[in-house]
Amino acid sequence: MSATAVDRVKQRFEELAAQGQAALVTFITVGDPNPDATLAYLHALVRGGADILELGVPFSDPMADGPTIQRASERALEGGMTLRRVLALVAAFRATDSRTPLVLMGYLNPIERMGYPAFAGAAAAAGVDGVLAVDLPPEEAAEFHADMRAAGLAQIFLLAPTSSANRIAAVCRYASGFVYYVSVKGVTGDKPVDVAEVTSRVAALKAVTSLPVGVGFGVRTPATAGAVAQAADAVIVGSALVEIIEQASSEPACATALEGFVRGLKDAMNAARAAPGAR
Amino acid sequence: MNASRDSTLDLVGASPTRWPDATGHFGPYGGKFVAETLMAPLAELEAAYRECQADPAFIAEFERDLAQYVGRPSPLYHAERWSRELGGAQIYLKREDLNHTGAHKINNTVGQALVARRMGKRHIIAETGAGQHGVAAATVAARFGMSCRVYMGANDIQRQSLNVFRMKLLGAEVMPVTSGSKTLKDALNEALRDWVTNVDHTFYIIGTVAGPHPYPEMVRDFQCVIGRETRAQCLAQVGRLPDSVLACVGGGSNAMGIFHPFLDDTAVRLIGVEAGGDGIETGRHSAPLSAGIPGVLHGNRTYLMQDENGQIIETHSISAGLDYPGVGPEHAWLKDSGRASYVAVTDTEALKGFHALTRLEGIIPALETSHALAYAMQWAPTLPKDHIMVINVSGRGDKDIPTVATRAGISM
């Protein structure tokens, strides 16, 4: 199990690279509005063309998130979602999908409360492939990193427009799976990404690391996803999907809407990569 | 180590009691637990603060502002009547309530505003609970011609309306925070979100000894003037050091300010008093050191009010300034090391402290301070008459008069 975890992410990136595609990473918050709906939505995202699933672990104080994901977190917590229940849901997803890489994104405190080794072991057993703890920079990550490695899980780190060359190098030494470039100064879902700036930053990152580079925070439309896909190895979309969930009239209608929206994103990304002059 | 006690801003590594370490940790506590975007601005802030510490001109300006703008030194006052009434220890009050703007908070905002000006930042943001820090931040922003935005929980805006109007008069923009419990922790979340979004031109003045490194250290250093003065005043007025020093603890900046210069004086007992709300046993309180568990929130590892799943739980206190689920990481370290001890008193007990000081000494204290007073009322009678106890009167109570009236069923 432990060897497959990191490999599932790696393998997915290799398959996509061979086809000239960028990966579409989709984020939704687990338990928003309830666990059964989340499970159905995850499968819908995969049907629509999501290459990697990113699952938001709800936290009471999501400091890096904008209002959309804050509200999703509050809805999930009101429904009783916990980190242990997130892992149970991952295991349920894995019962019917053993191929799609799946990473958790959340804040450190619920993981600390569970205990690093207990969490890493349970996450690997459930079928998680990687973890991004938003408020855990590499400087504070030595102990957690050791437990993650021992469990065979990828540790995903953020890089930001404010990251210095030294920090980029330090983060890339610790990172596995892929690195997550935060495309804007701000919180999730905040302001639109500046494609030209992101393109040059991604090029600079790729000179430092051999890991795939994903870009998120501010990608909301097929057009932006396509433009970012020309530069990055992965495009991460979250708040736009969470808004679809928030505004849905029914769960089946929501699953259909998610699938359709994701297909639009993925088609735009593939078209942009296929366009003359791309890459 | 006694030499450095007299310097205005502590130098790293000058004493065994001089935490944090180079990476901002107090033992296992503290640190920098923030998203990547804030790591560079925190490093920039630390570099700027190190320059300030080493610059005699900065220190001279800070000291001049404390003297001429804040009104320092604040008196150390022997509360003879109250001491006699309680029948035990001699109680001395460190009168931070007499500072400009009415609380200790101004010591820190004056210091951070000087750092902000040096860094060329023209826009200030701050979080506030009771509004005292918000007022102190708005005050220094007005003085330096900086724009200022203060985040405040919607619940706190209601119970501290006087301070909200003061901030607006000073030209600050008060942003109501309606997420979560609508109190101080949510205001901190929102201020951090603002900072990460407007990081290029914004200086975030954190109001307490919490947050990511270097804030716990920097805020402590700016507040240590309280303890340095107290130490010298006690030696001059009593002829010796106090036997005990008491202070209320929410985030813990007034307590850290008065405790820290006494850390090497191991005979001086340091006691922090947390907000016990309806009682520790009810779970409805704000006393993480008394009944919490270590975890990570708002950029540092410290004792937190949290549930078994690591979610932060809502806190309860009559005092908006203590209504916070965490506490400065250095307090967590002082608790574990045994150098300071921490107790809690309830809302009802705090009100008794409020009324006692008001009626017996003619000093209307803040509800935050009233927690320390309430513990003194319980403890002082058991102590000998030559026990010298200093209590930090962290702020004045004008802002709390509506809360006290409501509690007493009086409509104003």
XYZ file of C-alpha atoms in Angstrom:
691
model
C 0.000 0.000 0.000
C 2.613 2.467 1.071
C 4.569 2.333 -2.190
C 1.460 2.745 -4.345
C 0.473 5.988 -2.677
C 3.126 8.354 -4.019
C 3.212 6.309 -7.217
C -0.459 6.876 -7.979
C 0.178 10.646 -8.231
C 3.417 10.169 -10.131
C 1.899 7.672 -12.511
C -1.019 9.995 -13.273
C 1.322 12.858 -14.134
C 3.423 10.567 -16.335
C 0.360 9.274 -18.209
C -0.860 12.820 -18.809
C 2.550 14.061 -19.881
C 2.756 11.248 -22.413
C -0.562 12.447 -23.841
C 0.531 16.077 -23.794
C -2.115 16.949 -21.195
C -2.064 18.982 -18.026
C -3.727 17.526 -14.934
C -7.011 18.947 -13.713
C -7.096 18.909 -9.907
C -10.527 19.492 -8.398
C -11.153 20.601 -4.823
C -14.344 20.144 -2.839
C -14.890 20.176 0.930
C -15.720 16.802 2.448
C -19.128 16.705 4.116
C -20.517 19.691 2.231
C -23.446 19.282 2.393
C -23.187 15.666 3.680
C -20.879 12.636 3.283
C -23.098 10.728 0.825
C -23.314 13.748 -1.437
C -19.531 14.208 -1.299
C -19.008 10.603 -2.366
C -21.372 11.045 -5.304
C -19.736 14.350 -6.246
C -16.236 12.823 -6.226
C -17.307 10.198 -8.722
C -19.022 12.891 -10.808
C -15.803 14.939 -10.862
C -13.893 11.899 -12.113
C -16.513 11.256 -14.809
C -16.194 14.860 -15.922
C -12.444 14.496 -16.355
C -10.808 15.368 -13.030
C -7.353 13.796 -13.001
C -6.587 14.265 -9.297
C -9.058 14.808 -6.462
C -8.265 17.249 -3.731
C -10.449 16.844 -0.643
C -10.848 19.739 1.754
C -10.773 18.694 5.403
C -13.050 21.140 7.221
C -11.563 23.273 10.007
C -13.178 25.762 12.351
C -10.650 28.498 11.508
C -9.720 28.268 7.813
C -7.373 31.265 7.727
C -6.160 30.813 4.140
C -9.627 30.429 2.658
C -12.031 32.966 1.242
C -15.739 33.170 2.145
C -16.862 30.405 -0.260
C -14.701 27.664 1.249
C -15.214 29.061 4.763
C -18.952 28.548 4.354
C -18.415 25.038 2.964
C -16.274 24.242 6.010
C -18.974 25.553 8.357
C -21.672 23.473 6.616
C -19.531 20.342 6.841
C -18.725 20.880 10.517
C -22.396 21.508 11.320
C -23.054 18.103 9.762
C -20.521 16.521 12.107
C -17.616 16.027 9.687
C -14.292 15.120 11.343
C -10.865 14.091 10.083
C -11.599 10.438 10.940
C -14.838 10.624 8.934
C -12.932 12.147 6.015
C -10.682 9.088 6.023
C -13.701 6.778 6.186
C -15.118 8.552 3.145
C -11.835 8.129 1.273
C -11.962 4.402 2.007
C -15.537 4.295 0.668
C -14.420 6.104 -2.502
C -11.550 3.652 -2.962
C -13.999 0.737 -2.907
C -15.011 1.685 -6.448
C -12.083 3.802 -7.672
C -8.577 2.560 -7.032
C -6.890 4.619 -9.752
C -7.675 8.294 -9.218
C -5.044 9.989 -7.056
C -6.529 11.659 -4.025
C -4.924 14.260 -1.765
C -6.185 15.928 1.391
C -5.925 19.669 1.921
C -6.551 21.181 5.312
C -5.063 22.730 8.407
C -2.618 21.227 10.850
C -4.535 21.190 14.118
C -6.942 18.306 13.411
C -3.927 16.255 12.253
C -1.941 17.182 15.395
C -4.886 16.255 17.572
C -5.113 12.820 15.959
C -1.328 12.434 16.217
C 1.047 12.431 13.240
C 1.860 8.686 13.109
C -1.753 7.643 13.732
C -2.975 10.020 11.031
C -0.347 9.023 8.477
C -1.027 5.319 8.999
C -4.807 5.711 8.829
C -4.624 7.988 5.783
C -2.436 5.546 3.868
C -4.684 2.642 4.835
C -7.760 4.551 3.647
C -6.187 5.187 0.235
C -5.020 8.780 0.541
C -2.050 9.592 -1.708
C -0.854 12.932 -0.383
C -1.493 15.664 2.149
C -1.246 19.434 2.013
C -1.346 21.070 5.444
C -1.825 24.722 4.542
C -0.361 26.172 7.746
C 2.638 23.844 7.928
C 5.671 25.362 6.184
C 8.745 23.141 5.731
C 10.494 24.865 8.673
C 7.983 23.253 11.057
C 7.442 20.042 9.110
C 10.378 17.771 10.002
C 8.475 15.464 12.358
C 5.335 15.279 10.237
C 7.427 14.733 7.125
C 9.104 11.691 8.671
C 5.750 10.108 9.533
C 4.370 10.888 6.077
C 7.384 9.309 4.399
C 7.151 6.246 6.593
C 3.525 5.814 5.511
C 4.450 6.328 1.838
C 2.400 9.505 1.480
C 3.308 12.497 -0.661
C 3.682 15.796 1.142
C 2.500 18.707 -0.935
C 3.673 22.219 -0.156
C 2.537 25.633 -1.242
C 4.741 28.127 -3.031
C 3.665 31.733 -3.347
C 4.446 34.884 -5.326
C 6.318 36.026 -2.188
C 8.566 32.929 -1.979
C 12.273 33.709 -2.375
C 14.620 31.559 -4.447
C 16.079 30.102 -1.241
C 12.658 29.157 0.071
C 11.626 27.640 -3.252
C 14.697 25.416 -3.141
C 14.015 24.429 0.493
C 10.355 23.663 -0.180
C 11.178 21.593 -3.242
C 13.625 19.480 -1.246
C 10.806 18.434 1.112
C 7.996 18.238 -1.416
C 6.767 15.159 -3.212
C 3.873 14.436 -5.569
C 3.669 17.962 -6.957
C 4.181 21.509 -5.757
C 1.228 23.832 -5.456
C 1.880 27.359 -6.705
C -0.512 29.855 -5.131
C -1.139 32.116 -8.100
C -2.336 35.215 -6.236
C -1.532 37.034 -3.039
C -4.723 36.353 -1.173
C -7.115 33.676 -0.004
C -8.841 30.950 -2.026
C -11.356 32.152 -4.596
C -10.234 35.721 -4.141
C -9.072 37.403 -7.324
C -8.399 36.264 -10.878
C -4.994 34.896 -11.730
C -2.566 36.968 -13.823
C -1.751 34.443 -16.540
C 1.378 36.175 -17.821
C 2.894 36.434 -14.357
C 1.999 32.834 -13.514
C 3.551 31.631 -16.755
C 6.909 33.186 -15.933
C 6.794 32.037 -12.283
C 6.010 28.458 -13.293
C 8.914 28.481 -15.733
C 11.206 29.637 -12.925
C 9.914 26.889 -10.613
C 10.421 24.218 -13.238
C 14.054 25.248 -13.462
C 14.458 24.374 -9.759
C 12.368 21.228 -9.371
C 11.628 18.137 -11.395
C 8.282 17.774 -9.604
C 5.132 18.701 -11.513
C 3.945 22.244 -10.787
C 0.251 22.892 -10.122
C -1.350 26.328 -10.088
C -4.337 27.225 -7.948
C -6.144 30.016 -6.013
C -7.981 32.094 -8.618
C -8.673 29.693 -11.516
C -12.438 29.843 -12.047
C -13.234 29.554 -15.758
C -12.442 27.233 -18.692
C -10.606 30.107 -20.395
C -8.290 30.672 -17.428
C -7.821 26.930 -16.917
C -6.781 26.640 -20.560
C -4.357 29.525 -20.339
C -2.775 28.196 -17.143
C -2.592 24.666 -18.609
C -0.248 25.984 -21.290
C 2.329 26.758 -18.608
C 1.634 24.444 -15.674
C 1.552 20.690 -15.201
C -1.655 20.933 -13.214
C -4.540 23.351 -12.841
C -6.313 23.406 -9.478
C -9.931 24.556 -9.280
C -11.796 24.813 -5.972
C -14.017 27.747 -5.116
C -15.872 27.629 -8.443
C -16.872 24.002 -7.720
C -17.792 24.751 -4.121
C -20.064 27.531 -5.408
C -21.878 25.028 -7.641
C -22.424 22.835 -4.573
C -23.587 25.806 -2.498
C -26.119 26.911 -5.105
C -27.411 23.469 -6.145
C -31.134 22.783 -5.916
C -30.696 19.017 -5.454
C -27.830 16.555 -5.083
C -28.401 14.730 -8.407
C -28.641 18.083 -10.226
C -25.452 19.174 -8.484
C -23.570 16.027 -9.514
C -24.603 16.633 -13.124
C -23.582 20.301 -12.916
C -20.198 19.434 -11.433
C -19.538 16.823 -14.090
C -20.449 19.254 -16.865
C -18.395 22.107 -15.435
C -15.342 19.902 -14.984
C -15.679 18.590 -18.536
C -15.679 22.176 -19.766
C -12.491 22.892 -17.831
C -10.724 19.776 -19.034
C -11.765 20.309 -22.665
C -10.467 23.876 -22.549
C -7.178 22.665 -21.048
C -6.759 19.988 -23.722
C -7.655 22.427 -26.488
C -5.147 24.975 -25.200
C -2.402 22.369 -25.074
C -3.258 21.226 -28.619
C -3.338 24.756 -30.037
C -0.503 25.732 -32.387
C 2.278 27.413 -30.478
C 1.344 25.831 -27.147
C 4.302 24.495 -25.123
C 21.719 38.950 32.891
C 20.683 41.778 35.161
C 22.304 44.267 32.843
C 20.068 43.366 29.931
C 17.022 43.696 32.168
C 17.448 47.456 31.961
C 17.559 47.637 28.195
C 14.371 48.633 26.458
C 14.247 45.816 23.951
C 15.522 42.404 24.897
C 18.393 40.995 22.913
C 18.150 37.443 21.700
C 20.338 35.021 23.600
C 21.304 37.462 26.350
C 19.886 35.292 29.117
C 18.706 31.736 29.697
C 15.236 33.161 30.273
C 15.416 35.018 27.022
C 13.306 32.869 24.765
C 12.358 32.333 21.978
C 15.150 30.469 20.194
C 16.381 31.549 16.773
C 13.432 29.900 15.031
C 10.827 31.521 17.238
C 10.108 28.596 19.560
C 9.528 28.635 23.313
C 10.346 24.998 23.983
C 7.732 23.123 21.943
C 5.515 26.220 21.609
C 5.432 29.201 19.260
C 6.919 28.883 15.778
C 5.626 30.058 12.423
C 2.593 28.079 11.301
C 1.284 30.117 8.400
C 0.585 29.574 4.725
C 3.546 30.109 2.423
C 2.515 33.593 1.255
C 3.129 35.010 4.754
C 6.540 33.411 5.314
C 8.410 36.119 3.386
C 6.654 39.079 5.050
C 7.300 37.521 8.464
C 10.989 37.206 7.630
C 10.977 40.813 6.442
C 9.316 41.920 9.677
C 11.808 40.000 11.778
C 14.749 41.543 9.936
C 13.275 45.018 10.397
C 12.643 44.389 14.086
C 16.218 43.152 14.629
C 17.454 46.408 13.095
C 15.199 48.387 15.426
C 16.479 46.500 18.479
C 20.049 47.336 17.538
C 19.380 50.987 16.756
C 19.795 53.407 19.692
C 17.828 56.047 17.771
C 14.835 53.702 17.507
C 14.989 52.865 21.199
C 15.310 56.542 22.136
C 12.267 57.429 20.048
C 10.246 54.572 21.533
C 11.165 55.683 25.052
C 10.352 59.292 24.290
C 6.930 58.295 22.922
C 6.250 56.168 26.004
C 7.090 59.111 28.256
C 5.531 61.989 26.362
C 2.684 60.409 24.396
C 1.628 57.423 26.519
C 2.350 59.157 29.820
C 4.802 56.708 31.352
C 5.867 55.688 33.866
C 2.485 54.612 35.148
C 2.243 54.715 38.956
C 2.595 51.767 41.301
C -0.108 52.476 43.863
C -0.506 50.878 47.295
C -4.210 50.022 47.598
C -4.170 50.401 51.365
C -7.899 50.450 51.982
C -8.597 47.386 49.859
C -5.613 45.554 51.384
C -6.919 46.346 54.901
C -10.401 45.172 53.938
C -9.047 41.847 52.665
C -6.931 41.517 55.807
C -3.832 39.867 54.326
C -1.311 40.775 51.657
C -0.386 44.363 50.849
C -1.729 44.958 47.362
C -0.005 47.293 44.938
C -1.646 48.227 41.651
C 0.351 48.864 38.491
C -1.784 51.556 36.909
C -1.733 50.740 33.181
C -5.305 52.063 33.143
C -3.827 55.555 33.391
C -2.006 55.270 30.066
C -3.198 57.271 27.079
C -6.239 55.428 25.623
C -6.813 53.683 28.938
C -4.945 50.389 28.766
C -1.549 48.739 28.346
C -2.264 48.114 24.655
C -0.794 51.468 23.590
C 2.754 50.431 24.645
C 2.745 47.844 21.888
C 1.012 49.868 19.183
C 3.435 52.771 19.655
C 6.328 50.334 19.197
C 4.878 48.536 16.175
C 3.879 51.810 14.503
C 7.514 52.909 14.712
C 8.554 49.623 13.090
C 5.873 50.075 10.407
C 7.054 53.603 9.631
C 10.637 52.395 9.350
C 9.515 49.694 6.906
C 7.715 52.302 4.802
C 4.260 50.792 5.377
C 1.432 53.308 5.220
C -1.521 51.057 5.987
C -2.245 49.438 9.363
C -4.537 46.519 10.070
C -5.405 45.153 13.498
C -7.761 42.721 15.212
C -9.520 43.595 18.424
C -11.680 41.928 21.045
C -12.645 44.466 23.697
C -11.668 47.268 21.351
C -8.752 48.466 23.485
C -6.162 47.257 21.003
C -8.251 48.557 18.115
C -8.396 51.973 19.741
C -4.668 51.879 20.475
C -3.921 50.926 16.848
C -6.292 53.584 15.464
C -4.627 56.114 17.765
C -1.094 55.540 16.517
C -2.332 55.364 12.925
C -3.944 58.791 13.352
C -0.763 60.159 14.855
C 1.436 58.875 12.023
C -1.044 59.685 9.254
C -1.478 56.029 8.331
C -4.750 54.482 7.207
C -6.142 51.891 9.599
C -8.607 49.037 9.328
C -9.685 47.151 12.447
C -11.344 43.722 12.379
C -13.775 43.107 15.213
C -16.235 40.283 15.858
C -19.850 41.293 15.323
C -20.688 40.136 18.875
C -17.896 42.257 20.311
C -19.006 45.284 18.299
C -22.312 45.018 20.119
C -20.886 44.698 23.622
C -18.112 47.282 23.162
C -19.954 49.952 21.180
C -18.163 52.818 22.916
C -14.777 51.658 21.646
C -16.188 51.141 18.137
C -17.180 54.785 18.033
C -13.790 55.840 19.412
C -12.045 53.975 16.588
C -14.278 55.613 14.007
C -13.615 59.055 15.477
C -9.901 58.326 15.137
C -10.408 57.698 11.435
C -10.215 53.902 11.445
C -12.445 51.671 9.396
C -14.087 49.060 11.666
C -14.843 45.825 9.820
C -17.472 43.604 11.488
C -16.565 39.906 11.344
C -19.586 37.639 11.093
C -17.887 34.259 10.635
C -17.489 31.612 13.337
C -18.141 32.762 16.894
C -18.012 36.440 15.819
C -15.404 37.240 18.481
C -11.657 37.838 18.758
C -10.458 34.590 17.137
C -12.561 35.271 14.061
C -11.282 38.847 13.914
C -7.741 37.405 13.904
C -8.635 35.022 11.050
C -10.013 37.905 9.031
C -7.024 40.163 9.732
C -4.691 37.372 8.563
C -6.756 37.039 5.367
C -6.492 40.784 4.793
C -2.740 40.700 5.387
C -2.151 37.846 2.926
C -4.188 39.730 0.301
C -2.633 43.193 0.760
C 0.758 42.104 1.978
C 2.849 44.549 -0.060
C 1.775 47.764 1.641
C 0.147 46.561 4.873
C 1.592 46.302 8.375
C -0.342 43.990 10.677
C -0.216 45.191 14.298
C -1.082 42.102 16.341
C -2.365 43.135 19.758
C -1.143 40.297 21.914
C 1.821 37.979 22.493
C 0.417 35.415 20.049
C 0.509 34.883 16.291
C 3.505 33.655 14.286
C 7.108 34.513 15.199
C 8.299 37.261 15.652
C 5.041 38.678 17.057
C 5.062 36.929 20.468
C 8.598 38.154 21.076
C 8.154 41.653 19.635
C 4.889 42.391 21.450
C 6.391 41.096 24.693
C 9.431 43.332 24.254
C 7.253 46.403 23.744
C 5.153 45.487 26.803
C 8.095 44.686 29.089
C 8.232 48.342 30.091
C 5.411 47.448 32.514
C 7.482 44.911 34.424
C 10.702 46.935 34.315
C 8.955 49.924 35.852
C 7.153 47.768 38.396
C 10.399 46.179 39.509
C 12.157 49.519 39.971
C 9.128 51.148 41.617
C 8.708 48.278 44.057
C 12.371 48.444 45.014
C 12.060 52.217 45.525
C 8.708 52.229 47.344
C 8.866 49.002 49.356
C 12.598 48.435 49.466
C 12.408 44.961 48.015
C 10.911 42.910 45.208
C 7.269 41.804 45.440
C 6.383 38.308 46.629
C 3.820 37.840 43.892
C 2.738 39.425 40.606
C -0.768 38.854 39.252
C -2.238 39.660 35.863
C -5.214 38.586 33.795
C -4.464 36.405 30.755
C -6.403 36.305 27.504
C -3.799 36.338 24.757
C -1.532 37.382 27.593
C 0.259 40.603 26.611
C -0.246 42.552 29.829
C 0.735 39.501 31.869
C 3.823 38.827 29.765
C 4.788 42.506 29.963
C 4.759 42.503 33.738
C 6.026 38.907 34.236
C 8.995 38.865 31.920
C 11.344 41.256 33.747
C 10.802 39.105 36.890
C 11.599 35.749 35.254
C 15.109 35.621 36.699
C 13.824 36.659 40.165
C 12.747 33.151 40.999
C 11.427 34.099 44.465
C 8.718 36.235 42.848
C 5.599 34.152 42.204
C 3.974 34.889 38.842
C 0.266 34.117 38.589
C -1.865 34.498 35.474
C -5.627 34.598 35.870
C -7.742 33.257 33.018
C -11.415 33.782 32.260
C -13.396 30.948 33.824
C -16.672 32.131 32.228
C -19.548 30.144 33.722
C -17.022 27.855 35.456
C -14.321 25.514 34.156
C -16.539 22.511 34.920
C -19.278 23.825 32.578
C -16.951 23.908 29.571
C -18.200 27.461 28.917
C -15.021 29.425 29.568
C -11.899 30.922 27.959
C -9.173 29.251 29.975
C -6.898 27.223 27.668
C -4.003 27.105 30.152
C -6.304 25.793 32.882
C -8.307 23.351 30.775
C -6.968 23.271 27.208
C -4.706 21.046 25.116
C -1.696 22.086 22.988
C -2.320 22.548 19.288
C -1.745 24.949 16.395
C -3.808 28.063 15.719
C -3.100 31.551 14.360
C 0.482 30.828 13.475
C 1.779 29.274 16.684
C 1.650 26.134 18.815
C 0.145 26.748 22.227
C -2.596 25.611 24.604
C -5.972 25.764 22.870
C -9.635 25.279 23.596
C -10.383 22.453 21.164
C -12.546 19.381 20.840
C -11.387 15.773 20.409
C -11.291 16.283 16.624
C -9.003 19.293 16.752
C -11.696 21.852 15.993
C -11.446 25.100 17.943
C -14.402 25.458 20.285
C -16.309 28.595 21.138
C -15.187 30.412 24.220
C -17.244 32.269 26.796
C -16.295 35.211 28.942
C -18.009 38.324 30.237
C -14.895 40.122 29.079
C -14.472 40.503 25.328
C -10.710 40.954 25.732
C -10.272 37.511 27.305
C -12.706 35.722 24.987
C -10.036 33.875 23.010
C -9.382 30.115 22.644
C -5.583 30.384 22.597
C -2.869 32.068 24.610
C 0.598 33.402 23.860
C 3.105 30.557 23.393
C 5.489 31.907 26.033
C 2.742 31.514 28.639
C 2.360 27.882 27.558
C 6.083 27.464 28.107
C 6.059 29.248 31.481
C 3.214 26.976 32.577
C 4.993 23.776 31.552
C 8.283 24.913 33.077
C 6.494 25.854 36.297
C 7.917 29.386 36.357
C 4.412 30.855 36.264
C 1.142 29.353 37.413
C -2.293 29.916 35.965
C -5.696 29.913 37.609
C -9.197 30.859 36.459
C -12.054 32.849 37.977
C -15.675 32.989 36.788
C -17.630 35.889 35.313
C -19.481 36.307 38.622
C -16.262 36.417 40.630
C -14.741 38.901 38.168
C -17.719 41.221 38.695
C -17.061 41.122 42.447
C -13.504 42.235 41.752
C -14.815 44.995 39.503
C -17.134 46.359 42.189
C -14.627 45.980 45.031
C -11.949 48.116 43.401
C -14.504 50.654 42.256
C -16.082 51.102 45.703
C -13.012 50.763 47.921
C -10.338 52.509 45.888
C -12.267 54.692 43.459
C -10.732 52.930 40.470
C -13.073 51.474 37.846
C -11.121 48.597 36.284
C -11.658 46.824 32.971
C -13.546 43.527 33.192
C -10.373 41.834 31.940
C -8.357 43.232 34.867
C -11.221 42.342 37.215
C -10.313 38.662 36.819
C -6.917 39.270 38.414
C -8.561 41.383 41.113
C -11.063 38.615 41.848
C -8.310 36.067 42.356
C -6.524 38.489 44.683
C -9.728 38.776 46.731
C -9.669 35.023 47.266
C -5.961 34.644 47.856
C -4.831 37.815 49.647
C -6.785 37.132 52.882
C -4.850 33.874 53.315
C -1.472 35.603 53.106
C 0.608 37.343 55.803
C 0.418 41.125 56.081
C 3.983 41.559 54.872
C 3.315 39.740 51.583
C 3.760 42.230 48.757
C 1.399 41.503 45.880
C 1.425 43.486 42.641
C -1.596 43.357 40.340
C -1.416 44.709 36.834
C -4.424 46.959 36.269
C -4.290 46.391 32.538
C -7.070 48.819 31.627
C -9.843 51.050 32.811
C -13.469 49.989 32.891
C -15.353 52.798 31.176
C -15.882 50.595 28.112
C -17.488 47.900 30.283
C -20.083 49.998 32.051
C -22.894 48.966 29.633
C -22.025 45.268 30.177
C -22.007 45.665 33.951
C -25.311 47.553 33.851
C -26.969 44.916 31.657
C -25.741 42.185 33.980
C -27.250 44.049 36.951
C -30.531 44.488 35.081
C -30.121 48.251 34.835
C -31.086 49.971 31.597
C -29.041 53.056 30.873
